[in-house]
GROMACS .gro file of C-alpha atoms in nm:
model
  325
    1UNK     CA    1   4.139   4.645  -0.726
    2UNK     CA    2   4.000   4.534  -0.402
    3UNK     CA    3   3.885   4.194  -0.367
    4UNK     CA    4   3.516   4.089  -0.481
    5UNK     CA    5   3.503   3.759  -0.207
    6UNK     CA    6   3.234   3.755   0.054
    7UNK     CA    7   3.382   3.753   0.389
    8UNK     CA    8   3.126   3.578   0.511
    9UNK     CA    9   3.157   3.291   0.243
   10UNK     CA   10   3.315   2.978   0.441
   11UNK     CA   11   3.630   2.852   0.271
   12UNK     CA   12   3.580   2.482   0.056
   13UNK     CA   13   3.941   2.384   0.165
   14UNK     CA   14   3.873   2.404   0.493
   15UNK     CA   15   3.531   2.288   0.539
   16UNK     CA   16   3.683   1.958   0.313
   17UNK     CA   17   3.926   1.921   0.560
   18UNK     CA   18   3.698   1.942   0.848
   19UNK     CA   19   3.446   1.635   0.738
   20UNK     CA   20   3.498   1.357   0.887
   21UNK     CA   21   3.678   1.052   0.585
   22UNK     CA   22   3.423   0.810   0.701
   23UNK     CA   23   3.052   0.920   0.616
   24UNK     CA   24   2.787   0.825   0.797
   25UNK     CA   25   2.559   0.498   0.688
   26UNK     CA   26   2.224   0.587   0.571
   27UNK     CA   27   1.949   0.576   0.830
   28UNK     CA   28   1.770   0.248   0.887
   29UNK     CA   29   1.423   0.408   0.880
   30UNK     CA   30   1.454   0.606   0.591
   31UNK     CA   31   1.540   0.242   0.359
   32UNK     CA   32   1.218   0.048   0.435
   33UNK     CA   33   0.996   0.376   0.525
   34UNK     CA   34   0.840   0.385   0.138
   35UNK     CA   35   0.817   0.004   0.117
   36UNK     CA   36   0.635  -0.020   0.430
   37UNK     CA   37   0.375   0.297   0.341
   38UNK     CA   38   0.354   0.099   0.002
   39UNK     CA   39   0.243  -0.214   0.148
   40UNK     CA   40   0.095  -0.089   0.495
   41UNK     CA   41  -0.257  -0.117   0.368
   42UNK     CA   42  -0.300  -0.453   0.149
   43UNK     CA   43  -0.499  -0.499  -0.149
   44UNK     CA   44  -0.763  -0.742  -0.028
   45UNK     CA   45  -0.885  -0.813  -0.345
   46UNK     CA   46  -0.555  -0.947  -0.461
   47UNK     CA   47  -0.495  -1.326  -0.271
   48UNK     CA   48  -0.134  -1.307  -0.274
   49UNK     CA   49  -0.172  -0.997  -0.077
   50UNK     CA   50  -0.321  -1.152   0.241
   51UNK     CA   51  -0.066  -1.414   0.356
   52UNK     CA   52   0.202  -1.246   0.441
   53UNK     CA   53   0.419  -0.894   0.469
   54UNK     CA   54   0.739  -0.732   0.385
   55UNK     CA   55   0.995  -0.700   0.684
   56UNK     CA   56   1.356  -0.569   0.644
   57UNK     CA   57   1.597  -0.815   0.620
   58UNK     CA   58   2.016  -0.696   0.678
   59UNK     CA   59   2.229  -0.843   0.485
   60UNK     CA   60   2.599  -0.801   0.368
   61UNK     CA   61   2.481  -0.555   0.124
   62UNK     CA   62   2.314  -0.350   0.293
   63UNK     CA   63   1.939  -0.360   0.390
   64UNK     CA   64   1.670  -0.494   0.167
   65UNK     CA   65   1.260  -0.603   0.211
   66UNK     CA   66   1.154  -0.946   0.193
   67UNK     CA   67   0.829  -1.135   0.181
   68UNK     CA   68   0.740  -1.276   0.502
   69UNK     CA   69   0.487  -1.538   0.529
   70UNK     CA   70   0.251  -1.590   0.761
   71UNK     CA   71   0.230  -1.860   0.979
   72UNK     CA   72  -0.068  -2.027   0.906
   73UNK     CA   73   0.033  -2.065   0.525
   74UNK     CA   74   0.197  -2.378   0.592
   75UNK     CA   75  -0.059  -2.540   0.768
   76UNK     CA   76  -0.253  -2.436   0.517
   77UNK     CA   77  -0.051  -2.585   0.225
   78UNK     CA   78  -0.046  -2.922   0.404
   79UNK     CA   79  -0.457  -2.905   0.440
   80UNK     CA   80  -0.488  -2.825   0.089
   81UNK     CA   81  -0.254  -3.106   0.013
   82UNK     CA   82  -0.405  -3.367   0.201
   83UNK     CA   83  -0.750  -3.254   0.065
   84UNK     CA   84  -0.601  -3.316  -0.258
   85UNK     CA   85  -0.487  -3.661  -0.216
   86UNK     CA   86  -0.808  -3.778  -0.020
   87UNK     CA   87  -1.028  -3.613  -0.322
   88UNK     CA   88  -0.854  -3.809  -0.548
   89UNK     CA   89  -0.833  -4.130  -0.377
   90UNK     CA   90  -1.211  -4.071  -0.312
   91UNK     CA   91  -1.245  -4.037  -0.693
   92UNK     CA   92  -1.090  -4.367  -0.727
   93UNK     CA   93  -1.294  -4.591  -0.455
   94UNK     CA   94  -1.628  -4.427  -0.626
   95UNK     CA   95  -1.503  -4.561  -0.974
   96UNK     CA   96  -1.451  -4.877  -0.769
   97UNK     CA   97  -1.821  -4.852  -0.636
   98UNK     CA   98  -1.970  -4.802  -0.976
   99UNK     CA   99  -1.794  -5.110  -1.166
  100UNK     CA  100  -1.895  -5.342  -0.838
  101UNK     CA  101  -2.234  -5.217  -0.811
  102UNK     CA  102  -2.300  -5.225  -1.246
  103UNK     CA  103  -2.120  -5.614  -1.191
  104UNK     CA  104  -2.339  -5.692  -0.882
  105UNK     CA  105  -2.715  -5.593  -1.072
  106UNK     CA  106  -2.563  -5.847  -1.394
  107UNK     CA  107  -2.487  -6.111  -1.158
  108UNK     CA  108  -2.808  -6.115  -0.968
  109UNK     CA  109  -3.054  -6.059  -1.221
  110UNK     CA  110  -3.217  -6.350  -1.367
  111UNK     CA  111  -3.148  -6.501  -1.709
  112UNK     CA  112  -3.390  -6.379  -1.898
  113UNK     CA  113  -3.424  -6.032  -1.748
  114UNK     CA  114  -3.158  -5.787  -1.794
  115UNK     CA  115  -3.095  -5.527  -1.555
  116UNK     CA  116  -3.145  -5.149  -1.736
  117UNK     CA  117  -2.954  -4.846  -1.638
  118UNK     CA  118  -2.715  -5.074  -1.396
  119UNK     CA  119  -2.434  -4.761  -1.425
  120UNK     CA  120  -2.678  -4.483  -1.403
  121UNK     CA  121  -2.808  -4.644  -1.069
  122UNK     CA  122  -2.446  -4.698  -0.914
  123UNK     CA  123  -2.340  -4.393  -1.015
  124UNK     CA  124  -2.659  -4.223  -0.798
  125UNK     CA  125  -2.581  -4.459  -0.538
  126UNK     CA  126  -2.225  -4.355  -0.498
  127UNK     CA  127  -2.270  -4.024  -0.483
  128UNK     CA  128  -2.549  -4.002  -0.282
  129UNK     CA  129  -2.663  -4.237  -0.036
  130UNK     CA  130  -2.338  -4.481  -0.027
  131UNK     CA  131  -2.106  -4.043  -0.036
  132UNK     CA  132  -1.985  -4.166   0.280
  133UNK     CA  133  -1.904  -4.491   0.252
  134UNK     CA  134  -1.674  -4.400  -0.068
  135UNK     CA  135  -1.526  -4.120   0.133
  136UNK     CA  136  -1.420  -4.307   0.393
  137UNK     CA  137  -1.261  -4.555   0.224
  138UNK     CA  138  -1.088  -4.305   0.029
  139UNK     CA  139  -0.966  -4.145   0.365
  140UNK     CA  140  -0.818  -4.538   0.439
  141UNK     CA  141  -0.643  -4.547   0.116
  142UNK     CA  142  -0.509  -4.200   0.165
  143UNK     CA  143  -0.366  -4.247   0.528
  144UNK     CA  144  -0.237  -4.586   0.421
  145UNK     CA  145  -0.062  -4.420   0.087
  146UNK     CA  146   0.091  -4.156   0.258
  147UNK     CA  147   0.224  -4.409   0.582
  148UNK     CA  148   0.370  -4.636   0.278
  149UNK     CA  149   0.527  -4.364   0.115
  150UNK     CA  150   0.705  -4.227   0.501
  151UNK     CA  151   0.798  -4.602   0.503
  152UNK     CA  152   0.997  -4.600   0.184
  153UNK     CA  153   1.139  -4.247   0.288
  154UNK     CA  154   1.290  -4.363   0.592
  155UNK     CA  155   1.389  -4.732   0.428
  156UNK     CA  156   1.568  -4.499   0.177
  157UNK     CA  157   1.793  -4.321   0.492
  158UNK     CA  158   1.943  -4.702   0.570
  159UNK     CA  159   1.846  -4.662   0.922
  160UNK     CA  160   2.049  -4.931   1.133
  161UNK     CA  161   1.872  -5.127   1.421
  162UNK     CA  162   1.678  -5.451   1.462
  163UNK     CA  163   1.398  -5.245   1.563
  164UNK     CA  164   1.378  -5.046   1.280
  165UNK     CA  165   1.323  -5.345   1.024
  166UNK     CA  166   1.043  -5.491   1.268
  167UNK     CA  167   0.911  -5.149   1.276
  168UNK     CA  168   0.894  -5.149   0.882
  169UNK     CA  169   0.754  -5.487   0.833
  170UNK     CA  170   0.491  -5.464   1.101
  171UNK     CA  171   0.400  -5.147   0.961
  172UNK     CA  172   0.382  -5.287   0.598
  173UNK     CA  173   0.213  -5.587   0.712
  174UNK     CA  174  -0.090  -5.382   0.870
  175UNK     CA  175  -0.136  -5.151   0.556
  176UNK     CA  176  -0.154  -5.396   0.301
  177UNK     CA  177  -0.423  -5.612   0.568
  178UNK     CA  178  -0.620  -5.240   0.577
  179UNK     CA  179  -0.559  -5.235   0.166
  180UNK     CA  180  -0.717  -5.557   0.132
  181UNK     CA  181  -0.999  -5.542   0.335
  182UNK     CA  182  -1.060  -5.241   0.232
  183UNK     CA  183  -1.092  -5.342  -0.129
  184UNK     CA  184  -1.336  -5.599  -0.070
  185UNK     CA  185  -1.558  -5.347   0.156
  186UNK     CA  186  -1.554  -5.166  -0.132
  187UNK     CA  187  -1.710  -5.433  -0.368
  188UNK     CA  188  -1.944  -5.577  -0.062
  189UNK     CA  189  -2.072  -5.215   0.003
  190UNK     CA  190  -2.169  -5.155  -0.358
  191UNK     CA  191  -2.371  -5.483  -0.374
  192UNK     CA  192  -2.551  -5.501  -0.028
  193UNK     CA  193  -2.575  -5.100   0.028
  194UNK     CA  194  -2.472  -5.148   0.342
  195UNK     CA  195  -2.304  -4.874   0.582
  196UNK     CA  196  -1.899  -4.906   0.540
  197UNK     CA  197  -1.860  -5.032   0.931
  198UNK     CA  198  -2.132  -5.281   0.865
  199UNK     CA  199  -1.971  -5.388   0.496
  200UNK     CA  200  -1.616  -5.370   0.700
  201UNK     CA  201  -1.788  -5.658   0.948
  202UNK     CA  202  -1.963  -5.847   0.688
  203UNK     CA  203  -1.669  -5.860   0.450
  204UNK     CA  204  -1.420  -6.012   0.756
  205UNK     CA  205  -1.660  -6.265   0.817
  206UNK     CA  206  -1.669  -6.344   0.499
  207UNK     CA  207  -1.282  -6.387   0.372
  208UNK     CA  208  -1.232  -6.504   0.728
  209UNK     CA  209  -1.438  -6.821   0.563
  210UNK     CA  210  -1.276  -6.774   0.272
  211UNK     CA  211  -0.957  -6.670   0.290
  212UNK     CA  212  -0.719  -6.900   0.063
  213UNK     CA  213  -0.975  -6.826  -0.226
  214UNK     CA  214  -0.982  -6.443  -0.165
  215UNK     CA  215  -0.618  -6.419  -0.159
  216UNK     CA  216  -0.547  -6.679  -0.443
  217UNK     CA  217  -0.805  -6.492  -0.666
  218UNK     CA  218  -0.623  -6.079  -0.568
  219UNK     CA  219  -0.300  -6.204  -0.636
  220UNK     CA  220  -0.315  -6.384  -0.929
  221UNK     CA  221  -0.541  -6.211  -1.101
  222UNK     CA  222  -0.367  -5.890  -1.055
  223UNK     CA  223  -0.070  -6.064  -1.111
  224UNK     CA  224  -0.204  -6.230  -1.444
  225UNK     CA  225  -0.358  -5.924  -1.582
  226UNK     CA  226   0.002  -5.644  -1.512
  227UNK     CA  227   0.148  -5.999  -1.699
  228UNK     CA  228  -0.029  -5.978  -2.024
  229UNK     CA  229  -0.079  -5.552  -2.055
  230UNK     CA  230   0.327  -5.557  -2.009
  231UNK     CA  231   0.399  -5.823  -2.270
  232UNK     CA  232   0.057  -5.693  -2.530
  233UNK     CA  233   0.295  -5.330  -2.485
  234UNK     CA  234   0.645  -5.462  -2.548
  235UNK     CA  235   0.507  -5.674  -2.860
  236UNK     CA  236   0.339  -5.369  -2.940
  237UNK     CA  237   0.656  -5.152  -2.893
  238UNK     CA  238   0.920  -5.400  -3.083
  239UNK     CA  239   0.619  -5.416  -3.410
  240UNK     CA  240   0.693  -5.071  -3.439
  241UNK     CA  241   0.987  -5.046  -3.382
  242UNK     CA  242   1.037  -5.293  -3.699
  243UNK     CA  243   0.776  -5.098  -3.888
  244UNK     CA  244   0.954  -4.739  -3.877
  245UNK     CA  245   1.335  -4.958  -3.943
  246UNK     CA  246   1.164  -5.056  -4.249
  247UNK     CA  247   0.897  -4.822  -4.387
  248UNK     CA  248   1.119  -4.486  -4.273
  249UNK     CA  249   1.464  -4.346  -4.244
  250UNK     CA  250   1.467  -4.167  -3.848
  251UNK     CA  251   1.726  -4.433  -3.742
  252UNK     CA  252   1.811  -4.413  -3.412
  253UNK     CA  253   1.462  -4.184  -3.333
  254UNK     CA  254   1.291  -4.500  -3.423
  255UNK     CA  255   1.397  -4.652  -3.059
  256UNK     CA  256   1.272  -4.333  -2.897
  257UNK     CA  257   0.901  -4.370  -3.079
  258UNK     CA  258   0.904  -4.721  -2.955
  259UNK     CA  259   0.887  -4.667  -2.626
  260UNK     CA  260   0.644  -4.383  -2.660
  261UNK     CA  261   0.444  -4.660  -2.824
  262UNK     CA  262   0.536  -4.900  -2.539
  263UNK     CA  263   0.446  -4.614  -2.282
  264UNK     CA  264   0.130  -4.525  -2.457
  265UNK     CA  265  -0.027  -4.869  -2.470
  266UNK     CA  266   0.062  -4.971  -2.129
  267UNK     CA  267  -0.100  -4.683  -1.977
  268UNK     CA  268  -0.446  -4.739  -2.191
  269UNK     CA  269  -0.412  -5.122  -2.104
  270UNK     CA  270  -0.302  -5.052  -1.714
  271UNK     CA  271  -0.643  -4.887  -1.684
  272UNK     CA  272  -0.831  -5.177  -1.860
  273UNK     CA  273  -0.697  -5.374  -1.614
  274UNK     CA  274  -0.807  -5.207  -1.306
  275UNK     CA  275  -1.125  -5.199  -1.442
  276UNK     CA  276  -1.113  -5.583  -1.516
  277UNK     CA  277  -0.940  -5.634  -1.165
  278UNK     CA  278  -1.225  -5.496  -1.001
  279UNK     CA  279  -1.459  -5.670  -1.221
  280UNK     CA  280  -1.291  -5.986  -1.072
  281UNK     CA  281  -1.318  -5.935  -0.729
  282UNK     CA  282  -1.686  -5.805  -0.755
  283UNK     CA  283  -1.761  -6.142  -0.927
  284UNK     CA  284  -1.570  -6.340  -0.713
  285UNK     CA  285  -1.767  -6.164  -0.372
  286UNK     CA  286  -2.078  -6.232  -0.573
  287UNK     CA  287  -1.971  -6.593  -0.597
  288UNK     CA  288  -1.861  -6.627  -0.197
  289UNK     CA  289  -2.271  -6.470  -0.085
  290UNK     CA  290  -2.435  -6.699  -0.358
  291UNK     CA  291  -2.256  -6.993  -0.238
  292UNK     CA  292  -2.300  -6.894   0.159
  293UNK     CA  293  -2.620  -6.833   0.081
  294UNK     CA  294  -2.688  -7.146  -0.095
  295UNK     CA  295  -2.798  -7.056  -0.459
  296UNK     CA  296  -2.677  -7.033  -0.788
  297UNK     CA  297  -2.780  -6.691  -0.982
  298UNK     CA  298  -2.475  -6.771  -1.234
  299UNK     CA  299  -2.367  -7.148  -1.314
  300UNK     CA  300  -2.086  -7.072  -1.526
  301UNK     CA  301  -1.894  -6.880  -1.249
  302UNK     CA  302  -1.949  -7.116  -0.997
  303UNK     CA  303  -1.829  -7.392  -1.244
  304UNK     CA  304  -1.460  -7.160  -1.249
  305UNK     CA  305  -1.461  -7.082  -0.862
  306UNK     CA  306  -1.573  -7.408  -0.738
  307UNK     CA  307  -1.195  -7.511  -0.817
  308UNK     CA  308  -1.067  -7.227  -0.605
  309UNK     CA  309  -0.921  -7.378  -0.227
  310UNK     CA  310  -1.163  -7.237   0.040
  311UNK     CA  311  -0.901  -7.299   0.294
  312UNK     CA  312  -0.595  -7.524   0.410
  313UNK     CA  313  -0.782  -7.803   0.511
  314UNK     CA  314  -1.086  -7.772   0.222
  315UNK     CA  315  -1.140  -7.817  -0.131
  316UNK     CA  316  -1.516  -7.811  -0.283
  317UNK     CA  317  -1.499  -8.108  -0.588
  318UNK     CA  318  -1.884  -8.042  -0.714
  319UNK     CA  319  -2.039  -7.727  -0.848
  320UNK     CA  320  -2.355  -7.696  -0.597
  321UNK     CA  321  -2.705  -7.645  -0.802
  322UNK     CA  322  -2.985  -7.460  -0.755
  323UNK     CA  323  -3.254  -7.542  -0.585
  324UNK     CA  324  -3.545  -7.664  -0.768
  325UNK     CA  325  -3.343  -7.704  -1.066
   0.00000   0.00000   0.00000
C-alpha cells in the first residue's frame, strides 16, 4: 500500500528542531494594553478615580500596573490636615470665648440683678461677630502646636551643637510667650468685644502692669487643679481596686479595671478643669480692669486677689472699696 502522508505536510521533528530554545518575551504593549483601555476614561463620579492613574511598573517578575498618584494629592493631604488641626483648635478657643464671656456678664452685673441667657449671648457672640477673633487665635495655637511638636521631633534626633540647644530654647521660650498672651486675649476679647489686635494690645498693657500676678495665678492654678484631678483619680482607682479584691473573684483583671477607672475619671475631671482654669483667668482679668479702673463690681474676689504680688517691687495690703460705698 502506498503511503497516505501529505507531501506537502511539514515534518514536527524538524520544525522542533528548527525553533529557536529560547522563546521570545511577551510584548510590552500587549501586558498593560487592556488595563490602560480599562482605565483610559475614569469614572468621575467615583473620587478615588480622579487622583491618580495606572502606569506600568517592571519589576523582577515581569511587568505589572500600579496606581500612580497625582501630584497635587499630597499637597492636598497636608491642606486637609492643617485645616483639621486649625478647625479643631478653633473649636477649642470658641469654648474658651464662651466660658470668659458667660464669667465676664456674672462678674459685672450688679448684685441684685442677674444676668439672663449669659451662654446663649457668648455663644452668638463667638460665632458671629467675635468668628474672627476665635479663628485667629486658633490659627496661633495651631502654628505654635505644630512648631512645638517639630521641636520635640528634632530634640528626639540628639542633634549635637551649642546652637542647636539655643535654637530650641529660644524657640520654646517665644511659643509659650505667644501661648500666654494668647490665652489672656482670649478672655479680654470675650469681655470687652474688642477686635483680637486691639485685645492683643490691651491685654500686654495690661499683664505688662501686672505681670507677677498673671503668672503666679496661670501657674498655680493650673498647677493646683492637674494636682487634685490626678490624686481625686488614683483614690478613685485604688477604692476600686479594693472593692472588686473583695466583693469579686477576677484577680489579677481587677488591676486592669482599676486603671480603666483611673483613666476614666481623669479624663471627665481633666475637662472640669479646663473649664475651671479658664474660669480663673477670666475672673482674675475681670479683677486686673476693675481694679485699673478703680471699682469694685465683686468684693469677695478682690478680698482673694488683693494678696496676689503685682510686681517685684509691689504688694497691695488693703482691699480698695467702692466708691460711694
Amino acid at each position: 500500500m502506498g503511503s497516505t502522508e501529505e507531501p506537502n505536510k511539514p515534518n514536527e521533528s524538524s520544525s522542533s528542531l528548527s525553533e529557536p530554545l529560547v522563546s521570545k518575551p511577551p510584548l510590552y504593549p500587549s501586558v498593560i494594553e487592556e488595563p490602560e483601555r480599562a482605565h483610559s476614561n475614569p469614572d468621575e463620579s467615583d473620587p478615588t478615580q480622579l487622583n491618580g492613574k495606572i502606569v506600568p511598573k517592571a519589576s523582577s517578575e515581569g511587568y505589572t500596573c500600579v496606581w500612580k498618584q497625582d501630584s497635587w494629592v499630597p499637597a492636598y493631604y497636608t491642606l486637609a490636615i492643617l485645616t483639621m488641626l486649625w478647625s479643631l483648635t478653633s473649636m477649642i478657643e470658641a469654648q474658651v470665648y464662651v466660658i470668659s464671656g458667660t464669667i465676664a456678664q456674672w462678674y459685672f452685673s450688679k448684685e441684685d440683678s442677674a444676668p439672663k441667657r449669659g451662654i446663649r449671648s457668648s455663644m452668638r457672640n463667638a460665632f458671629g461677630s467675635s468668628s474672627g477673633t476665635v479663628c485667629i487665635s486658633g490659627l496661633l495655637i495651631c502654628v505654635v502646636r505644630i512648631v512645638r511638636a517639630a521641636v520635640d521631633s528634632a530634640r528626639q534626633e540628639d542633634t549635637p551643637g551649642m546652637v542647636t540647644l539655643v535654637l530650641r530654647c529660644c524657640v520654646n521660650a517665644l511659643m509659650s510667650a505667644v501661648d500666654f498672651l494668647n490665652k489672656f486675649t482670649v478672655n479680654f476679647a470675650a469681655i470687652t468685644g474688642e477686635a483680637y489686635c486691639t485685645s492683643a494690645k490691651m491685654t500686654y498693657e495690661l499683664l505688662k502692669r501686672n505681670l507677677l500676678s498673671a503668672v503666679f495665678v496661670e501657674t498655680v492654678s493650673s498647677r493646683l487643679l492637674a494636682g487634685i484631678a490626678f490624686v481625686l483619680s488614683a483614690i478613685y482607682a485604688i477604692v476600686v481596686c479594693a472593692i472588686l479584691k473583695g466583693a469579686s473573684k477576677l484577680g489579677v483583671d481587677s488591676y486592669f479595671v482599676a486603671v480603666l477607672a483611673w483613666a476614666l475619671l481623669i479624663v471627665v475631671l481633666g475637662f472640669f478643669v479646663h473649664v475651671l482654669d479658664n474660669v480663673i483667668d477670666t475672673v482674675y482679668v475681670c479683677y486686673a480692669v476693675d481694679r485699673d479702673r478703680g471699682e469694685v463690681y465683686k468684693p469677695e474676689v478682690h478680698e482673694v486677689y488683693v494678696h496676689l504680688p503685682i510686681s517685684r517691687n509691689h504688694r497691695s495690703t488693703a482691699v480698695p472699696r467702692t466708691p460711694g460705698v
